[in-house]
Amino acid sequence: MIVYFNGEFKEKEAVSVSPDDRGFLFADGLYEVVRSYQGRIFRIQDHLERLHHGASHLKFDRTRFPEFNGIARELLKQNHLLDEEAIVYFQVTRGAARRTHAFPAAPVDLTVYAAASAFDARSQRKNMETGIAAITVPDTRWTRCDMKTTGLTANVLANQQAVEARAKEAVFIRDGVLLEGTHSNFMVVFDHTVVTAPLSNYILGGVTRKAVLECCDRLNIKVEQRPVYATELCHATEMLVVGTTMEVMPIVTMNRETVSDGSPGPVTRALQQAFDKLTGTT
Ligand code: PDD
């Protein structure tokens, strides 16, 4: 597998990351996960804007960023992934330096890594057909969830909790409000209105979320971006999570309770179809 590391394309086995890397020591880094459909990279510009948003807050020297778009294309080509569904992963850390909490006194180069791999679309489509089980968990994350940092311990623990409950996603609840999944944004349908948490520091501004809201607009589905309270969930007619790996994923049980009749509802189905048109998979 050919990957990109600090300016070079090379075999993955040939990459070595310093134990002094601040990504390793402090999770002082950012990442992106981008989907490619038969060589068509989905909305990479939105992903890169989010990366720049995080980088400006972390005070990374963005002038040193490589040209990620070109790197993604080269990785897909070199790994023979242009004719299938694939994932491109990017990571940037503050670099390697003697361990001090504050930024390194003398500037160091950012560490930049990118890799492309095949995506198992078949099992994902199966889940999209039947829907998945989800659970809710208390949100123990920090309050800058709008940045896609590699510090994902709370997400890891919550997703493991989901796995142990035989569910596929855990949705974070903070102060009685359902915010987002461990690696997806959360939406709920009350009759024909899609409700989702508004953009804030408590959620990641999902590229898929934005695309799905555009689909709602096109389909004349009413949208409310407002807090979704746990106490309203019993009135939900549909629930779903959306994200680069999940696409438009129906939730058919929440905390073991069946959502409506236990099968994906009509609004979710319509959004799946509209989203497939955007990605060119229909
Ligand atoms: N995660 N919220 C969180 C916390 C996420 O980690 C993600 C994506 C999303 C959805 O964002 P987008 O639509 O831009 O993928 C929302 C990626 C897929 C991951 O961590 O693997």
Tab-separated table of C-alpha atoms and ligand atoms in Angstrom:
chain	number	residue	atom	x	y	z
A	1	MET	CA	0.000	0.000	0.000
A	2	ILE	CA	1.398	3.358	-1.045
A	3	VAL	CA	0.821	6.212	1.401
A	4	TYR	CA	1.848	9.850	1.605
A	5	PHE	CA	4.159	10.881	4.432
A	6	ASN	CA	5.833	14.286	4.822
A	7	GLY	CA	6.178	15.058	1.147
A	8	GLU	CA	6.791	11.556	-0.187
A	9	PHE	CA	4.751	8.706	-1.587
A	10	LYS	CA	6.099	5.434	-0.192
A	11	GLU	CA	5.192	1.974	1.046
A	12	LYS	CA	3.235	2.138	4.305
A	13	GLU	CA	5.791	-0.169	5.971
A	14	ALA	CA	8.519	2.372	5.199
A	15	VAL	CA	6.834	5.114	7.266
A	16	SER	CA	8.162	5.778	10.726
A	17	VAL	CA	6.640	8.312	13.083
A	18	SER	CA	8.779	9.727	15.873
A	19	PRO	CA	7.769	8.834	19.455
A	20	ASP	CA	8.234	12.571	20.098
A	21	ASP	CA	5.477	13.380	17.615
A	22	ARG	CA	2.906	15.577	19.310
A	23	GLY	CA	0.172	13.591	17.633
A	24	PHE	CA	1.433	10.511	19.498
A	25	LEU	CA	2.094	12.310	22.802
A	26	PHE	CA	-0.823	14.766	23.017
A	27	ALA	CA	-3.245	13.912	20.175
A	28	ASP	CA	-2.194	17.402	19.037
A	29	GLY	CA	-3.480	16.857	15.525
A	30	LEU	CA	-6.339	16.993	13.065
A	31	TYR	CA	-7.740	14.443	10.635
A	32	GLU	CA	-10.246	14.082	7.810
A	33	VAL	CA	-12.001	11.083	6.302
A	34	VAL	CA	-13.084	11.576	2.699
A	35	ARG	CA	-15.105	9.220	0.492
A	36	SER	CA	-14.335	8.434	-3.116
A	37	TYR	CA	-16.906	6.888	-5.444
A	38	GLN	CA	-15.231	5.283	-8.460
A	39	GLY	CA	-12.629	8.014	-8.433
A	40	ARG	CA	-15.088	10.849	-7.747
A	41	ILE	CA	-13.970	12.381	-4.456
A	42	PHE	CA	-17.030	13.592	-2.551
A	43	ARG	CA	-16.927	17.261	-1.560
A	44	ILE	CA	-13.232	17.367	-0.734
A	45	GLN	CA	-13.397	21.169	-0.621
A	46	ASP	CA	-15.769	21.032	2.378
A	47	HIS	CA	-13.425	18.594	4.144
A	48	LEU	CA	-10.435	20.846	3.478
A	49	GLU	CA	-12.287	23.928	4.718
A	50	ARG	CA	-12.990	22.084	7.965
A	51	LEU	CA	-9.337	21.055	8.209
A	52	HIS	CA	-8.330	24.703	7.772
A	53	HIS	CA	-10.891	25.764	10.390
A	54	GLY	CA	-9.307	23.379	12.929
A	55	ALA	CA	-5.781	24.323	11.866
A	56	SER	CA	-6.415	28.037	12.353
A	57	HIS	CA	-7.675	27.435	15.915
A	58	LEU	CA	-4.758	25.122	16.709
A	59	LYS	CA	-2.414	27.736	15.186
A	60	PHE	CA	-0.871	25.261	12.739
A	61	ASP	CA	1.133	26.951	9.986
A	62	ARG	CA	-1.350	26.405	7.166
A	63	THR	CA	1.039	27.834	4.594
A	64	ARG	CA	2.989	24.561	5.053
A	65	PHE	CA	0.002	22.374	4.145
A	66	PRO	CA	0.552	20.270	1.029
A	67	GLU	CA	-1.982	20.180	-1.779
A	68	PHE	CA	-4.358	17.586	-0.319
A	69	ASN	CA	-6.604	17.346	-3.356
A	70	GLY	CA	-3.728	16.251	-5.568
A	71	ILE	CA	-2.445	13.864	-2.889
A	72	ALA	CA	-5.868	12.194	-2.645
A	73	ARG	CA	-5.983	11.702	-6.415
A	74	GLU	CA	-2.441	10.347	-6.546
A	75	LEU	CA	-3.129	7.887	-3.689
A	76	LEU	CA	-6.267	6.585	-5.390
A	77	LYS	CA	-4.324	6.155	-8.612
A	78	GLN	CA	-1.247	4.518	-7.121
A	79	ASN	CA	-3.356	2.088	-5.062
A	80	HIS	CA	-5.634	1.186	-8.016
A	81	LEU	CA	-8.749	2.517	-6.297
A	82	LEU	CA	-10.152	4.641	-9.110
A	83	ASP	CA	-12.776	2.079	-10.095
A	84	GLU	CA	-14.219	1.317	-6.680
A	85	GLU	CA	-15.414	2.907	-3.458
A	86	ALA	CA	-12.610	4.081	-1.243
A	87	ILE	CA	-11.726	6.160	1.787
A	88	VAL	CA	-8.970	8.731	1.882
A	89	TYR	CA	-7.622	9.511	5.356
A	90	PHE	CA	-5.599	12.670	6.112
A	91	GLN	CA	-3.822	13.517	9.330
A	92	VAL	CA	-1.752	16.553	10.293
A	93	THR	CA	0.000	16.940	13.650
A	94	ARG	CA	2.043	19.761	15.169
A	95	GLY	CA	5.170	17.668	14.537
A	96	ALA	CA	7.945	16.115	16.634
A	97	ALA	CA	9.667	18.043	19.413
A	98	ARG	CA	10.890	17.665	23.005
A	99	ARG	CA	7.837	17.101	25.196
A	100	THR	CA	6.487	20.389	26.539
A	101	HIS	CA	2.792	21.130	26.805
A	102	ALA	CA	3.198	24.520	25.128
A	103	PHE	CA	4.052	24.712	21.435
A	104	PRO	CA	7.694	23.859	20.586
A	105	ALA	CA	9.886	26.918	21.252
A	106	ALA	CA	11.548	26.633	17.833
A	107	PRO	CA	9.197	25.956	14.905
A	108	VAL	CA	9.107	22.317	13.727
A	109	ASP	CA	7.639	20.825	10.563
A	110	LEU	CA	4.073	19.551	10.711
A	111	THR	CA	3.737	15.782	10.327
A	112	VAL	CA	1.444	15.006	7.401
A	113	TYR	CA	0.120	11.552	6.608
A	114	ALA	CA	-2.462	10.416	4.052
A	115	ALA	CA	-3.652	6.994	2.928
A	116	ALA	CA	-6.342	5.566	0.670
A	117	SER	CA	-8.025	2.221	1.204
A	118	ALA	CA	-10.903	0.262	-0.272
A	119	PHE	CA	-14.273	0.794	1.431
A	120	ASP	CA	-16.560	-2.146	2.184
A	121	ALA	CA	-19.642	-0.602	0.590
A	122	ARG	CA	-21.530	-3.910	0.474
A	123	SER	CA	-21.986	-4.383	4.203
A	124	GLN	CA	-22.687	-0.678	4.588
A	125	ARG	CA	-25.462	-0.801	1.934
A	126	LYS	CA	-26.928	-3.814	3.742
A	127	ASN	CA	-27.112	-1.798	6.950
A	128	MET	CA	-28.649	1.115	5.030
A	129	GLU	CA	-31.330	-1.236	3.760
A	130	THR	CA	-32.288	-2.719	7.141
A	131	GLY	CA	-31.279	0.086	9.493
A	132	ILE	CA	-29.090	-0.120	12.583
A	133	ALA	CA	-29.403	-0.209	16.351
A	134	ALA	CA	-28.129	2.801	18.307
A	135	ILE	CA	-27.783	3.765	21.940
A	136	THR	CA	-27.443	7.066	23.755
A	137	VAL	CA	-24.472	7.815	26.010
A	138	PRO	CA	-23.503	10.808	28.168
A	139	ASP	CA	-21.274	13.257	26.283
A	140	THR	CA	-17.928	13.213	28.096
A	141	ARG	CA	-16.076	15.042	25.286
A	142	TRP	CA	-14.481	18.480	25.494
A	143	THR	CA	-16.355	21.535	24.210
A	144	ARG	CA	-14.539	22.040	20.889
A	145	CYS	CA	-16.214	19.238	18.962
A	146	ASP	CA	-16.337	21.515	15.887
A	147	MET	CA	-12.656	20.683	15.300
A	148	LYS	CA	-11.867	17.231	13.948
A	149	THR	CA	-8.980	16.522	16.304
A	150	THR	CA	-7.399	13.111	16.720
A	151	GLY	CA	-8.209	13.208	20.458
A	152	LEU	CA	-11.031	10.678	20.206
A	153	THR	CA	-10.851	8.751	23.501
A	154	ALA	CA	-14.436	9.643	24.482
A	155	ASN	CA	-15.665	8.626	21.010
A	156	VAL	CA	-13.715	5.359	21.210
A	157	LEU	CA	-15.199	4.470	24.600
A	158	ALA	CA	-18.721	5.405	23.527
A	159	ASN	CA	-18.486	3.404	20.299
A	160	GLN	CA	-17.175	0.401	22.228
A	161	GLN	CA	-20.195	0.760	24.533
A	162	ALA	CA	-22.376	0.596	21.420
A	163	VAL	CA	-20.589	-2.521	20.181
A	164	GLU	CA	-21.035	-4.199	23.570
A	165	ALA	CA	-24.761	-3.348	23.415
A	166	ARG	CA	-24.870	-4.939	19.916
A	167	ALA	CA	-25.490	-1.512	18.405
A	168	LYS	CA	-23.671	0.259	15.568
A	169	GLU	CA	-23.574	3.828	16.852
A	170	ALA	CA	-23.769	5.749	20.121
A	171	VAL	CA	-25.367	9.201	20.192
A	172	PHE	CA	-23.971	11.702	22.699
A	173	ILE	CA	-26.346	13.444	25.115
A	174	ARG	CA	-25.322	16.634	26.890
A	175	ASP	CA	-27.707	18.355	29.307
A	176	GLY	CA	-30.614	16.304	27.984
A	177	VAL	CA	-29.904	17.178	24.333
A	178	LEU	CA	-28.953	14.615	21.657
A	179	LEU	CA	-26.013	16.099	19.777
A	180	GLU	CA	-24.300	13.697	17.374
A	181	GLY	CA	-22.920	10.187	17.031
A	182	THR	CA	-19.366	9.032	17.765
A	183	HIS	CA	-18.554	9.351	14.055
A	184	SER	CA	-21.747	10.728	12.510
A	185	ASN	CA	-24.337	13.497	12.863
A	186	PHE	CA	-27.751	12.657	14.292
A	187	MET	CA	-31.143	13.567	12.835
A	188	VAL	CA	-34.670	12.809	13.944
A	189	VAL	CA	-37.932	13.024	12.041
A	190	PHE	CA	-41.149	14.177	13.691
A	191	ASP	CA	-43.859	13.381	11.153
A	192	HIS	CA	-42.345	15.035	8.075
A	193	THR	CA	-39.948	17.483	9.712
A	194	VAL	CA	-36.241	16.700	9.982
A	195	VAL	CA	-34.747	18.028	13.222
A	196	THR	CA	-31.011	18.181	13.909
A	197	ALA	CA	-28.715	19.973	16.334
A	198	PRO	CA	-27.646	23.425	15.097
A	199	LEU	CA	-23.978	24.014	14.256
A	200	SER	CA	-22.045	24.938	17.393
A	201	ASN	CA	-18.899	23.980	19.277
A	202	TYR	CA	-20.763	20.901	20.551
A	203	ILE	CA	-20.921	19.104	17.188
A	204	LEU	CA	-18.781	18.565	14.131
A	205	GLY	CA	-20.085	20.433	11.091
A	206	GLY	CA	-20.511	17.298	8.999
A	207	VAL	CA	-19.956	17.392	5.254
A	208	THR	CA	-22.712	14.776	4.893
A	209	ARG	CA	-25.016	16.719	7.248
A	210	LYS	CA	-24.681	19.757	4.965
A	211	ALA	CA	-25.357	17.639	1.850
A	212	VAL	CA	-28.377	15.939	3.455
A	213	LEU	CA	-29.851	19.305	4.477
A	214	GLU	CA	-29.480	20.390	0.833
A	215	CYS	CA	-31.386	17.221	-0.150
A	216	CYS	CA	-34.153	18.163	2.313
A	217	ASP	CA	-34.376	21.558	0.666
A	218	ARG	CA	-34.592	20.010	-2.797
A	219	LEU	CA	-37.276	17.543	-1.658
A	220	ASN	CA	-39.263	20.242	0.178
A	221	ILE	CA	-38.765	18.478	3.486
A	222	LYS	CA	-39.045	20.914	6.384
A	223	VAL	CA	-35.916	21.220	8.532
A	224	GLU	CA	-35.507	22.574	12.048
A	225	GLN	CA	-31.976	23.092	13.341
A	226	ARG	CA	-32.624	23.153	17.063
A	227	PRO	CA	-31.779	21.086	20.149
A	228	VAL	CA	-33.324	17.608	20.136
A	229	TYR	CA	-34.329	16.718	23.696
A	230	ALA	CA	-34.162	13.146	24.975
A	231	THR	CA	-37.674	13.639	26.350
A	232	GLU	CA	-39.055	14.138	22.782
A	233	LEU	CA	-37.553	10.974	21.346
A	234	CYS	CA	-40.661	8.926	22.128
A	235	HIS	CA	-42.542	11.080	19.564
A	236	ALA	CA	-39.984	10.512	16.778
A	237	THR	CA	-41.263	8.794	13.654
A	238	GLU	CA	-37.765	8.211	12.238
A	239	MET	CA	-34.168	8.556	13.406
A	240	LEU	CA	-30.999	8.523	11.364
A	241	VAL	CA	-27.287	9.214	11.442
A	242	VAL	CA	-25.355	10.724	8.549
A	243	GLY	CA	-21.639	10.784	7.830
A	244	THR	CA	-18.904	9.975	5.348
A	245	THR	CA	-18.828	6.287	6.269
A	246	MET	CA	-22.516	5.994	7.307
A	247	GLU	CA	-23.982	8.033	4.421
A	248	VAL	CA	-27.725	8.178	5.280
A	249	MET	CA	-28.180	5.445	7.868
A	250	PRO	CA	-31.587	4.668	9.383
A	251	ILE	CA	-31.755	3.899	13.109
A	252	VAL	CA	-34.436	1.287	13.750
A	253	THR	CA	-33.892	0.713	17.455
A	254	MET	CA	-32.747	3.279	19.992
A	255	ASN	CA	-31.755	2.006	23.430
A	256	ARG	CA	-33.459	-1.284	22.452
A	257	GLU	CA	-36.790	0.499	21.806
A	258	THR	CA	-38.132	0.063	18.281
A	259	VAL	CA	-38.453	3.281	16.253
A	260	SER	CA	-41.943	3.331	14.638
A	261	ASP	CA	-42.456	-0.103	13.009
A	262	GLY	CA	-38.770	-1.036	13.149
A	263	SER	CA	-38.021	-0.414	9.486
A	264	PRO	CA	-36.510	2.646	7.751
A	265	GLY	CA	-39.159	5.335	7.253
A	266	PRO	CA	-40.191	7.239	4.121
A	267	VAL	CA	-38.263	10.440	4.843
A	268	THR	CA	-35.021	8.502	5.391
A	269	ARG	CA	-35.647	6.496	2.220
A	270	ALA	CA	-36.215	9.668	0.192
A	271	LEU	CA	-33.024	11.183	1.622
A	272	GLN	CA	-31.040	8.028	0.808
A	273	GLN	CA	-32.189	8.238	-2.818
A	274	ALA	CA	-31.414	11.946	-3.078
A	275	PHE	CA	-28.001	11.420	-1.473
A	276	ASP	CA	-27.188	8.554	-3.867
A	277	LYS	CA	-27.845	10.974	-6.725
A	278	LEU	CA	-25.315	13.401	-5.256
A	279	THR	CA	-22.649	10.723	-4.951
A	280	GLY	CA	-23.498	9.298	-8.343
A	281	THR	CA	-24.174	5.797	-7.016
A	282	THR	CA	-27.551	5.526	-8.776
B	1	PDD	N1	-16.285	10.988	11.315
B	1	PDD	N2	-19.535	13.855	13.926
B	1	PDD	C1	-18.405	13.224	14.303
B	1	PDD	C2	-18.018	13.240	15.740
B	1	PDD	C3	-17.603	12.580	13.337
B	1	PDD	O1	-16.461	11.986	13.714
B	1	PDD	C4	-18.031	12.568	11.979
B	1	PDD	C5	-17.243	11.894	10.902
B	1	PDD	C6	-19.228	13.227	11.650
B	1	PDD	C7	-19.730	13.288	10.235
B	1	PDD	O2	-18.968	14.170	9.454
B	1	PDD	P1	-18.803	13.964	7.877
B	1	PDD	O3	-20.154	13.923	7.295
B	1	PDD	O4	-18.039	15.152	7.440
B	1	PDD	O5	-18.051	12.669	7.689
B	1	PDD	C8	-19.944	13.866	12.641
B	1	PDD	C9	-15.413	10.257	10.423
B	1	PDD	C10	-16.140	9.588	9.320
B	1	PDD	C11	-14.540	9.316	11.241
B	1	PDD	O6	-14.161	9.726	12.337
B	1	PDD	O7	-14.237	8.211	10.794
